[in-house]
Coordinates of C-alpha atoms in Angstrom, one line a residue:
Chain A
M12 CA 45.6 1.3 203.3
G13 CA 48.5 3.4 201.5
F14 CA 47.4 6.4 200.0
T15 CA 48.2 5.4 196.9
D16 CA 46.1 2.0 196.6
R17 CA 42.8 3.6 194.9
F18 CA 44.6 4.9 191.9
Q19 CA 46.3 2.0 190.3
K20 CA 44.7 1.5 187.0
T21 CA 46.8 3.9 185.7
T22 CA 46.6 3.0 182.3
E23 CA 42.8 3.3 181.7
P24 CA 41.8 6.6 179.4
R25 CA 40.5 8.0 182.8
H26 CA 43.5 9.0 184.4
R27 CA 47.3 9.2 184.2
L28 CA 50.2 8.8 186.4
G29 CA 52.7 11.9 187.2
A30 CA 54.8 13.9 189.6
M31 CA 55.4 17.2 190.5
E32 CA 59.5 16.6 190.5
A33 CA 62.5 18.1 191.2
D34 CA 65.4 16.9 191.8
H35 CA 65.9 18.4 195.2
Y36 CA 65.9 22.0 196.7
I37 CA 68.7 24.5 198.5
Y38 CA 67.5 25.8 201.3
S39 CA 69.4 29.2 202.3
A40 CA 69.5 29.4 206.1
G41 CA 69.8 32.8 205.9
I42 CA 72.3 35.5 206.9
A43 CA 70.8 35.0 210.7
G44 CA 70.4 31.2 210.1
E45 CA 74.2 30.9 209.9
K46 CA 74.8 32.6 212.7
F47 CA 72.5 30.5 214.6
F48 CA 73.4 27.6 213.7
T49 CA 77.5 27.6 213.7
A50 CA 76.7 29.7 217.7
L51 CA 74.6 26.1 218.2
R52 CA 77.4 23.9 216.7
D53 CA 80.4 25.5 217.6
R54 CA 79.7 27.3 221.3
G55 CA 76.7 24.8 222.0
I56 CA 74.4 27.8 223.0
I57 CA 70.9 29.1 221.8
L58 CA 71.3 32.0 219.8
A59 CA 68.7 34.7 219.9
S60 CA 67.9 38.3 218.4
H61 CA 66.1 40.9 221.2
C62 CA 64.1 44.2 219.4
K63 CA 64.7 46.7 222.0
A64 CA 62.0 48.8 220.3
C65 CA 59.4 46.4 220.2
A66 CA 60.6 44.4 223.6
I67 CA 60.4 41.4 221.8
T68 CA 63.4 38.0 221.7
Y69 CA 63.0 36.6 218.3
V70 CA 64.3 32.2 218.9
P71 CA 66.2 31.7 216.6
S72 CA 68.2 34.8 216.0
R73 CA 66.9 37.0 212.9
L74 CA 68.4 39.8 210.9
F75 CA 65.6 42.2 211.5
C76 CA 62.4 42.7 213.3
E77 CA 58.8 41.8 211.3
R78 CA 57.2 44.1 213.7
C79 CA 58.9 47.1 212.8
F80 CA 61.5 46.0 210.4
A81 CA 64.8 47.4 212.3
E82 CA 67.9 45.7 211.7
L83 CA 69.1 43.5 214.4
T84 CA 72.7 42.9 214.2
D85 CA 75.7 41.4 216.7
S86 CA 74.9 44.2 219.3
D87 CA 71.3 42.2 219.2
D88 CA 72.2 39.0 220.1
R89 CA 70.9 37.1 222.9
E90 CA 71.8 34.0 224.2
V91 CA 68.7 32.0 225.3
G92 CA 68.0 29.1 227.5
P93 CA 69.5 26.2 228.3
E94 CA 65.9 26.3 230.6
G95 CA 62.9 26.9 229.1
E96 CA 59.1 26.2 229.9
V97 CA 56.5 24.3 227.7
A98 CA 53.8 26.4 226.2
T99 CA 51.9 23.8 224.5
F100 CA 52.6 20.4 223.3
T101 CA 51.3 17.1 221.5
L102 CA 51.8 13.2 221.6
V103 CA 52.6 11.8 218.0
R104 CA 51.8 7.6 218.4
Q105 CA 51.5 6.7 214.7
D106 CA 54.1 7.5 211.3
S107 CA 52.6 9.4 208.6
A108 CA 51.6 5.4 207.1
G109 CA 49.6 4.8 210.2
N110 CA 52.0 2.4 211.7
A111 CA 52.4 2.6 215.7
L112 CA 55.9 4.2 216.9
P113 CA 57.6 1.9 219.3
E114 CA 58.0 5.5 221.6
P115 CA 54.9 8.3 221.6
E116 CA 56.7 11.6 219.8
I117 CA 56.4 14.4 221.7
L118 CA 56.4 17.7 220.3
A119 CA 56.5 21.3 222.4
V120 CA 56.6 24.9 222.0
I121 CA 59.1 26.0 224.5
R122 CA 59.2 30.0 225.1
F123 CA 62.7 30.8 227.1
G124 CA 60.9 34.0 229.2
H125 CA 57.7 35.7 228.1
E126 CA 59.2 38.5 225.9
T127 CA 60.6 35.8 223.6
T128 CA 59.1 33.8 220.6
G129 CA 58.4 30.2 220.8
F130 CA 60.7 27.5 219.9
L131 CA 59.7 24.4 217.9
H132 CA 61.2 21.0 219.6
K133 CA 60.9 17.4 220.7
L134 CA 60.8 16.5 224.5
G135 CA 62.5 13.4 225.8
E136 CA 63.8 11.8 228.6
V137 CA 60.4 11.9 230.3
S138 CA 56.7 10.0 230.0
P139 CA 53.7 11.3 227.8
E140 CA 51.8 11.3 230.8
K141 CA 54.1 13.5 233.2
V142 CA 54.0 16.1 230.3
E143 CA 52.3 19.3 230.9
T144 CA 52.4 22.7 230.0
G145 CA 53.9 25.0 231.9
M146 CA 57.0 22.5 232.4
K147 CA 60.3 23.6 232.9
V148 CA 62.5 22.1 231.1
E149 CA 66.3 22.0 229.6
A150 CA 68.2 22.1 226.3
V151 CA 69.9 18.1 225.8
L152 CA 72.5 19.0 223.0
K153 CA 74.2 16.3 221.2
P154 CA 78.2 15.7 221.8
Q155 CA 79.9 18.5 219.8
E156 CA 81.5 16.3 217.8
E157 CA 78.1 15.1 216.3
R158 CA 76.6 18.5 216.2
E159 CA 76.3 19.5 211.9
A160 CA 75.0 23.0 212.3
R161 CA 71.5 21.6 212.4
I162 CA 68.0 22.2 214.5
T163 CA 68.4 18.3 215.2
D164 CA 72.0 19.2 216.8
I165 CA 69.4 19.9 219.8
A166 CA 68.5 16.0 220.9
Y167 CA 65.3 17.2 222.7
F168 CA 64.6 18.7 225.7
R169 CA 64.3 17.2 229.0
P170 CA 62.7 18.4 232.4
V171 CA 64.4 20.3 234.9
K172 CA 65.3 18.0 237.6
K173 CA 64.3 19.5 240.7
Chain B
M60 CA 34.3 49.5 182.4
N61 CA 34.2 52.4 184.3
L62 CA 38.0 53.7 183.8
K63 CA 37.6 57.3 184.6
E64 CA 36.2 57.4 188.1
T65 CA 38.4 55.7 190.4
N66 CA 38.1 57.4 193.9
R67 CA 41.7 59.0 194.2
S68 CA 45.0 59.1 192.5
A69 CA 47.9 57.6 193.7
A70 CA 51.7 57.9 193.2
V71 CA 55.0 55.9 193.7
V72 CA 57.0 57.3 196.5
G73 CA 59.7 55.0 196.7
A74 CA 61.4 52.1 195.1
G75 CA 63.8 49.6 196.2
M76 CA 65.4 46.6 194.5
T77 CA 68.2 43.7 195.8
L78 CA 71.4 42.9 193.8
F79 CA 69.6 40.3 190.9
A80 CA 72.2 36.9 190.8
S81 CA 71.8 33.0 192.5
R82 CA 72.4 34.3 196.1
L83 CA 72.6 31.4 198.3
Q84 CA 73.6 33.6 201.6
E85 CA 70.2 35.2 202.4
T86 CA 66.9 33.9 202.7
G87 CA 63.9 35.0 200.2
K88 CA 62.8 37.0 203.6
E89 CA 65.6 38.3 204.0
M90 CA 65.9 39.7 200.4
T91 CA 62.2 41.3 200.3
W92 CA 62.7 42.9 204.0
E93 CA 65.9 44.4 202.1
A94 CA 64.4 45.8 198.8
A95 CA 61.1 46.7 201.0
K96 CA 63.8 48.9 203.7
M97 CA 65.1 50.4 200.6
A98 CA 61.7 51.4 199.6
L99 CA 60.6 53.1 203.0
D100 CA 63.7 55.0 203.4
Q101 CA 63.7 55.9 200.0
A102 CA 59.9 57.3 201.0
G103 CA 61.2 58.6 204.4
L104 CA 58.4 56.3 205.9
T105 CA 58.6 53.3 208.2
L106 CA 56.4 50.2 208.8
A107 CA 54.5 52.1 211.1
D108 CA 52.9 54.2 208.8
I109 CA 51.7 51.5 206.0
D110 CA 48.1 50.6 205.9
A111 CA 49.0 47.2 204.0
V112 CA 51.1 45.2 202.3
I113 CA 50.8 43.3 198.6
L114 CA 53.2 40.3 198.1
G115 CA 54.2 39.3 194.8
T116 CA 55.3 36.1 194.2
A117 CA 55.6 33.7 191.4
P118 CA 55.2 29.8 191.7
D119 CA 55.7 27.9 195.2
A120 CA 58.1 25.5 193.6
F121 CA 60.8 28.1 192.6
D122 CA 61.5 28.1 196.3
G123 CA 59.6 25.0 197.2
V124 CA 57.9 26.1 200.0
H125 CA 54.1 25.9 199.6
K126 CA 52.0 29.1 200.1
K127 CA 55.2 31.1 199.8
G128 CA 53.3 34.0 199.8
E129 CA 52.6 33.7 203.4
W130 CA 56.0 32.1 204.0
L131 CA 57.6 35.4 203.0
L132 CA 55.0 37.3 205.1
D133 CA 57.4 39.0 208.1
G134 CA 60.3 39.8 205.6
A135 CA 57.3 41.6 204.0
G136 CA 56.5 43.4 206.9
G137 CA 52.9 42.0 206.4
V138 CA 52.4 40.9 210.3
G139 CA 49.8 42.2 211.9
K140 CA 48.4 44.0 208.4
P141 CA 46.3 43.8 205.7
Y142 CA 48.4 41.4 203.4
M143 CA 47.5 39.4 199.9
R144 CA 49.3 37.8 197.5
V145 CA 49.7 38.4 193.7
Y146 CA 50.4 35.7 191.3
T147 CA 50.3 36.4 187.4
G148 CA 53.4 34.5 186.9
G149 CA 56.0 37.2 185.3
G150 CA 53.4 39.3 185.0
T151 CA 53.2 39.8 188.8
A152 CA 56.3 42.2 188.8
V153 CA 53.4 44.8 187.3
M154 CA 50.2 43.1 188.3
A155 CA 51.5 43.2 192.2
P156 CA 51.8 47.1 192.0
I157 CA 48.0 47.2 190.8
A158 CA 46.8 45.7 193.3
G159 CA 48.7 48.4 195.5
W160 CA 47.2 51.1 192.9
W161 CA 43.9 49.8 193.7
H162 CA 44.3 49.7 197.7
V163 CA 44.7 53.1 197.2
A164 CA 42.5 54.5 194.6
S165 CA 39.3 52.6 195.9
G166 CA 40.4 55.0 199.2
M167 CA 40.5 52.0 201.5
Y168 CA 43.9 52.6 202.4
D169 CA 47.1 55.6 201.9
K170 CA 50.4 54.0 202.0
V171 CA 50.6 50.6 200.9
L172 CA 54.0 48.4 200.3
V173 CA 54.2 46.5 197.2
L174 CA 56.8 44.1 197.2
C175 CA 57.9 41.1 194.6
E176 CA 60.3 37.9 195.7
E177 CA 61.7 35.4 193.5
K178 CA 64.1 33.2 194.5
M179 CA 64.9 30.5 191.8
S180 CA 68.2 29.0 192.6
S181 CA 66.6 26.9 195.4
V182 CA 65.2 24.2 192.8
Q183 CA 67.6 22.2 191.4
P184 CA 68.9 21.4 188.8
H185 CA 67.4 24.3 187.1
A186 CA 64.1 26.2 187.5
Q187 CA 63.1 24.6 184.5
S188 CA 62.4 21.7 186.2
A189 CA 59.8 23.6 188.0
F190 CA 58.4 25.4 185.0
G191 CA 57.8 21.7 183.6
H192 CA 54.9 21.2 185.8
I193 CA 52.7 24.5 184.6
W194 CA 51.5 22.2 181.1
D195 CA 48.3 20.1 180.9
P196 CA 49.0 17.3 182.5
I197 CA 47.1 15.4 180.4
L198 CA 47.8 17.1 176.8
D199 CA 51.2 18.8 176.9
R200 CA 53.7 16.7 179.8
P201 CA 53.4 13.7 178.3
L202 CA 55.6 15.5 175.3
K203 CA 57.9 17.0 177.3
P204 CA 57.6 20.7 176.9
N205 CA 59.6 23.4 178.2
L206 CA 59.4 27.4 178.5
V207 CA 62.2 27.7 175.8
W208 CA 60.8 25.0 173.1
I209 CA 57.7 26.7 173.2
F210 CA 58.7 30.5 173.0
S211 CA 60.9 29.0 170.3
M212 CA 57.8 28.0 168.1
E213 CA 56.4 31.6 169.2
M214 CA 59.5 33.5 167.8
Q215 CA 59.2 31.0 164.4
R216 CA 55.6 32.5 164.1
Y217 CA 56.7 35.7 164.5
M218 CA 59.3 35.9 162.3
H219 CA 57.0 34.1 159.5
K220 CA 54.2 36.1 159.7
Y221 CA 55.8 39.7 159.7
D222 CA 59.1 38.7 157.7
V223 CA 61.3 39.8 160.8
S224 CA 65.0 38.9 160.5
Y225 CA 66.6 36.9 163.8
E226 CA 69.8 39.6 163.5
D227 CA 66.7 42.9 164.3
I228 CA 65.8 40.7 167.1
A229 CA 69.0 39.9 168.8
S230 CA 70.2 43.6 168.5
V231 CA 67.0 43.7 171.4
A232 CA 69.5 41.8 173.4
V233 CA 72.9 43.6 172.4
K234 CA 70.7 46.5 173.1
N235 CA 69.8 46.0 176.9
K236 CA 72.7 43.9 178.1
R237 CA 74.5 47.3 177.3
N238 CA 72.2 49.0 179.5
A239 CA 72.5 46.9 182.2
V240 CA 76.0 48.3 182.6
G241 CA 74.6 51.2 185.0
H242 CA 72.4 48.7 187.2
P243 CA 73.9 48.2 190.6
C244 CA 72.1 45.6 190.3
A245 CA 72.5 43.8 186.9
Q246 CA 73.6 40.3 187.0
L247 CA 74.4 40.3 182.6
A248 CA 75.8 43.6 182.1
D249 CA 78.3 43.5 179.4
P250 CA 79.2 46.7 177.9
D251 CA 81.5 45.4 174.9
I252 CA 78.4 42.4 173.9
T253 CA 78.4 42.9 169.5
L254 CA 75.8 41.4 167.8
E255 CA 77.9 38.4 166.8
D256 CA 78.2 37.7 170.5
V257 CA 74.2 36.9 170.7
I258 CA 74.0 35.3 166.9
N259 CA 76.7 32.8 167.8
S260 CA 76.0 32.0 171.2
E261 CA 75.2 28.2 172.0
P262 CA 71.8 26.8 170.6
M263 CA 69.3 26.6 172.7
A264 CA 65.8 25.6 170.6
L265 CA 66.3 27.3 167.2
P266 CA 66.3 30.6 166.3
V267 CA 66.4 30.9 170.5
R268 CA 69.8 30.8 171.2
R269 CA 71.3 31.6 174.7
L270 CA 71.9 35.0 175.1
D271 CA 68.4 35.6 173.5
I272 CA 67.7 34.9 176.7
S273 CA 67.2 37.0 180.5
P274 CA 68.7 34.3 183.1
P275 CA 67.0 33.2 186.1
S276 CA 67.9 34.7 189.1
D277 CA 67.1 35.4 192.7
G278 CA 66.2 38.6 194.0
A279 CA 63.2 41.0 195.7
S280 CA 62.1 44.7 194.6
A281 CA 59.3 47.1 196.4
V282 CA 57.8 50.3 195.8
V283 CA 55.9 52.4 198.2
I284 CA 52.8 53.6 196.5
V285 CA 50.7 56.7 198.3
R286 CA 47.7 58.9 198.1
G287 CA 48.2 61.1 195.2
D288 CA 47.7 64.4 197.8
M289 CA 49.8 63.1 199.9
A290 CA 52.9 62.3 197.4
H291 CA 54.5 65.5 197.4
D292 CA 54.6 65.9 201.1
L293 CA 56.7 62.4 200.7
T294 CA 58.7 63.3 198.0
E295 CA 59.9 65.8 195.6
I296 CA 59.0 64.4 192.2
P297 CA 56.8 62.0 193.1
V298 CA 55.5 59.8 190.0
F299 CA 51.6 59.0 189.1
I300 CA 49.7 55.8 188.5
D301 CA 47.8 57.3 185.7
G302 CA 46.4 54.0 183.9
V303 CA 46.4 50.3 184.7
G304 CA 45.2 47.6 182.5
W305 CA 45.8 43.8 182.7
C306 CA 43.9 40.8 180.5
I307 CA 44.5 37.4 180.0
D308 CA 44.0 34.8 176.9
T309 CA 42.9 31.4 176.9
T310 CA 45.3 28.8 178.4
M311 CA 45.3 26.6 175.6
W312 CA 48.7 28.5 174.2
T313 CA 47.8 26.5 170.7
N314 CA 44.5 28.4 170.6
R315 CA 46.7 32.1 170.3
D316 CA 47.9 33.9 167.6
L317 CA 51.1 33.4 168.6
A318 CA 52.8 36.6 166.5
F319 CA 50.9 38.8 167.9
P320 CA 49.4 39.0 171.4
E321 CA 45.9 40.5 171.4
F322 CA 45.7 39.9 174.9
V323 CA 48.7 42.3 175.4
V324 CA 46.3 45.3 173.2
K325 CA 43.6 44.9 175.5
A326 CA 45.2 45.4 178.2
A327 CA 46.8 48.3 177.4
K328 CA 43.9 50.2 175.4
M329 CA 42.2 49.8 179.2
A330 CA 45.8 51.4 181.2
Y331 CA 45.8 54.2 177.6
D332 CA 42.4 55.0 178.2
M333 CA 42.2 55.5 182.1
A334 CA 45.5 57.8 181.3
G335 CA 43.6 59.4 178.6
I336 CA 46.4 58.7 175.6
D337 CA 45.0 58.8 172.5
N338 CA 48.2 58.3 170.5
P339 CA 50.7 56.1 172.5
K340 CA 53.0 56.4 169.8
K341 CA 53.4 60.5 170.3
E342 CA 52.6 60.6 174.0
I343 CA 54.4 58.0 175.4
D344 CA 58.2 58.9 176.5
V345 CA 59.9 56.1 177.8
A346 CA 58.7 52.5 177.9
E347 CA 60.2 49.1 180.0
P348 CA 57.9 46.2 178.9
Y349 CA 58.7 42.6 179.6
D350 CA 61.6 41.4 178.0
P351 CA 62.4 38.1 179.3
F352 CA 63.1 36.8 175.4
D353 CA 64.6 39.5 172.8
Y354 CA 61.5 38.9 170.3
K355 CA 59.4 39.3 173.5
E356 CA 60.3 42.8 174.2
V357 CA 59.4 43.6 170.0
Q358 CA 56.1 41.4 170.1
H359 CA 55.1 44.0 173.6
L360 CA 56.5 47.2 172.1
E361 CA 54.1 46.6 169.0
A362 CA 51.0 45.4 170.9
L363 CA 51.8 48.4 173.3
G364 CA 50.7 50.5 169.9
L365 CA 54.4 52.0 170.1
F366 CA 55.3 50.4 166.8
E367 CA 53.4 48.7 163.9
P368 CA 53.2 44.7 164.1
G369 CA 56.5 43.3 162.3
E370 CA 58.3 47.1 163.0
A371 CA 60.2 47.0 166.3
A372 CA 62.8 44.7 166.1
R373 CA 63.8 46.7 162.8
A374 CA 64.1 50.2 164.5
T375 CA 65.6 48.9 167.4
R376 CA 68.2 47.3 165.4
E377 CA 68.3 51.2 163.7
G378 CA 69.1 52.4 167.3
K379 CA 65.3 53.7 167.7
T380 CA 65.0 52.5 171.1
Q381 CA 68.4 53.4 172.5
R382 CA 68.3 54.7 176.0
D383 CA 69.4 58.5 173.4
G384 CA 66.4 57.3 170.4
E385 CA 63.5 58.3 169.8
L386 CA 61.7 55.6 172.4
P387 CA 64.0 54.6 174.8
V388 CA 62.9 51.0 175.6
C389 CA 64.4 49.3 178.6
P390 CA 67.3 51.6 179.7
S391 CA 66.9 49.8 183.4
G392 CA 68.6 47.4 180.9
G393 CA 65.6 45.1 181.3
L394 CA 65.2 41.2 182.5
L395 CA 68.0 40.7 179.6
G396 CA 70.7 42.8 181.1
V397 CA 69.8 42.9 184.7
G398 CA 68.3 39.7 185.1
N399 CA 64.9 37.5 185.6
P400 CA 63.8 36.6 188.9
I401 CA 60.3 36.6 187.7
A402 CA 58.2 38.9 189.9
A403 CA 60.8 40.6 191.2
T404 CA 61.3 42.4 188.3
L405 CA 59.0 44.7 189.5
G406 CA 62.4 47.2 190.0
I407 CA 63.4 46.9 186.7
K408 CA 59.9 48.3 185.4
V409 CA 58.0 50.0 187.9
G410 CA 60.9 50.7 189.8
E411 CA 62.9 52.2 186.7
L412 CA 59.8 54.1 185.6
F413 CA 59.9 55.5 188.9
W414 CA 63.5 56.4 189.0
Q415 CA 63.3 57.6 185.2
L416 CA 60.3 60.0 185.4
S417 CA 61.5 61.4 188.9
G418 CA 64.9 62.0 187.4
Q419 CA 66.9 59.9 189.7
A420 CA 68.2 57.2 187.4
G421 CA 71.6 58.1 187.7
V422 CA 73.6 57.3 184.7
R423 CA 71.0 55.2 183.2
Q424 CA 68.8 59.1 183.5
V425 CA 67.0 59.1 180.0
K426 CA 68.5 62.7 179.0
K427 CA 65.6 64.0 176.7
D428 CA 63.1 65.5 179.1
I429 CA 60.6 62.7 179.6
R430 CA 56.7 62.9 181.7
T431 CA 54.8 59.9 180.6
G432 CA 56.5 55.7 180.7
V433 CA 54.5 52.8 179.9
T434 CA 55.4 49.6 181.5
Q435 CA 54.6 45.7 181.4
A436 CA 54.4 42.3 182.1
W437 CA 54.0 38.9 181.0
G438 CA 53.3 35.7 182.3
D439 CA 50.9 33.3 183.5
L440 CA 51.1 30.3 180.8
M441 CA 52.3 32.8 178.1
Q442 CA 48.7 34.6 178.1
F443 CA 48.6 37.3 180.7
S444 CA 49.5 40.6 180.7
S445 CA 49.8 43.8 183.0
V446 CA 50.3 47.3 181.8
L447 CA 50.9 50.6 184.1
V448 CA 51.0 54.0 182.9
M449 CA 53.2 56.0 184.9
R450 CA 53.3 60.1 184.8
R451 CA 55.0 63.2 186.3
H452 CA 52.1 65.9 187.4

């Protein structure tokens, strides 16, 4: 049963059908985001920003440190990955309408060293039973000609072959 | 109400604001950080010195992120600190610093950072598509109201009741857009604008024309509020928050007196009583009332007790509210001249009074000696007002 099934008789005085519509939104990637996505598309790298004072590396790159407000400039850029470690994960077996997915999706938070922030992405080339916390994974990028400066330019992370 | 016995005084010691314009390049977080950093730098403080953070921002529908108060958190410097969002529509611009004030005046915190952010260019095709959903869904929305025609009806009622001419009201837009010429963050400053330009601008919903309205915008502003007894150590001339007030009228806007905003009178009375002001006409040296439309500036001046009902528009046409007039009004350039990123107008209201009263307003500086100012914002469903009285001690 879909979510709207209970609300069909909108001609009754009791209720109205409405929507909070906007045609669309334009979301800004931001100064640091533009740099991150350009590097991902053109150089195939995962760019991060390192705050020396707080000893923390933000993935993706950021314009400022949220802890101390220092401006993070080009000289604070760090390249992280492509290898990282699964900090936590979940398996998704149904879509939002409740239909079974042909293959379960695996979402994971990946860390690139203990001083980095977490990075959300998908896992691939691995069966759900084999996934575990602490697993070493590596980024699989789409071919350069298919990359469009989006987070999905990384196709997924897969286990590092031993 | 006990208005005379707050625990301790509070003062503004720094302010900052970004350029007001449609800003595709930066995220809301990045703009917020820029304004916050400026305010902290002016106060000579770092984020580590700040005890608590207040963020003001209006509808989530502008930025297109639900819970955008939490989303903006990192740019606001609130990570790991006591943090709250203030949201009273356009009234946020003065309500957020009022929340900052009570954090300090209560005795709980010594140094508080107050930010306001708005990014109205995200919602497409226009911010009006977000405003379309602020109305009652059963009674109002089927008639497809938009802000401009609602304000047109309010303006019409005001002009009728007090027999005020459109030309007198339009002179507010001329004054503010000219005042904004000296503002580094201004979006619509125009040194050559004339009354004829406003009168001949595109009709929107008559009597409202395009130049009677402030433009949607993106931007962020910030102020730092500290305990009064610390203020002189941080800046040469701190500006004290001596009175605060706020009030909300019925949500059914048809039930209100559309010509005279009684809720502004009540908010102002609270702030004046707290500040010990008996005669605002004599005791207020400079005013920054909320001016999203030119008629709102004059309505607000009247409700703030600075002019008699129906008198403020003619006084504006006569030049009494110019920067060098008897009562300088919106020396910043206001929303009409600098721009209207709803909550972020903090910088041209409270920020401007801080810079004016501490003598740091540069080319916008009011020449005569000013000591006491009042600022006010207005919002929610055109029903809410927040008022601050600021003073150099």
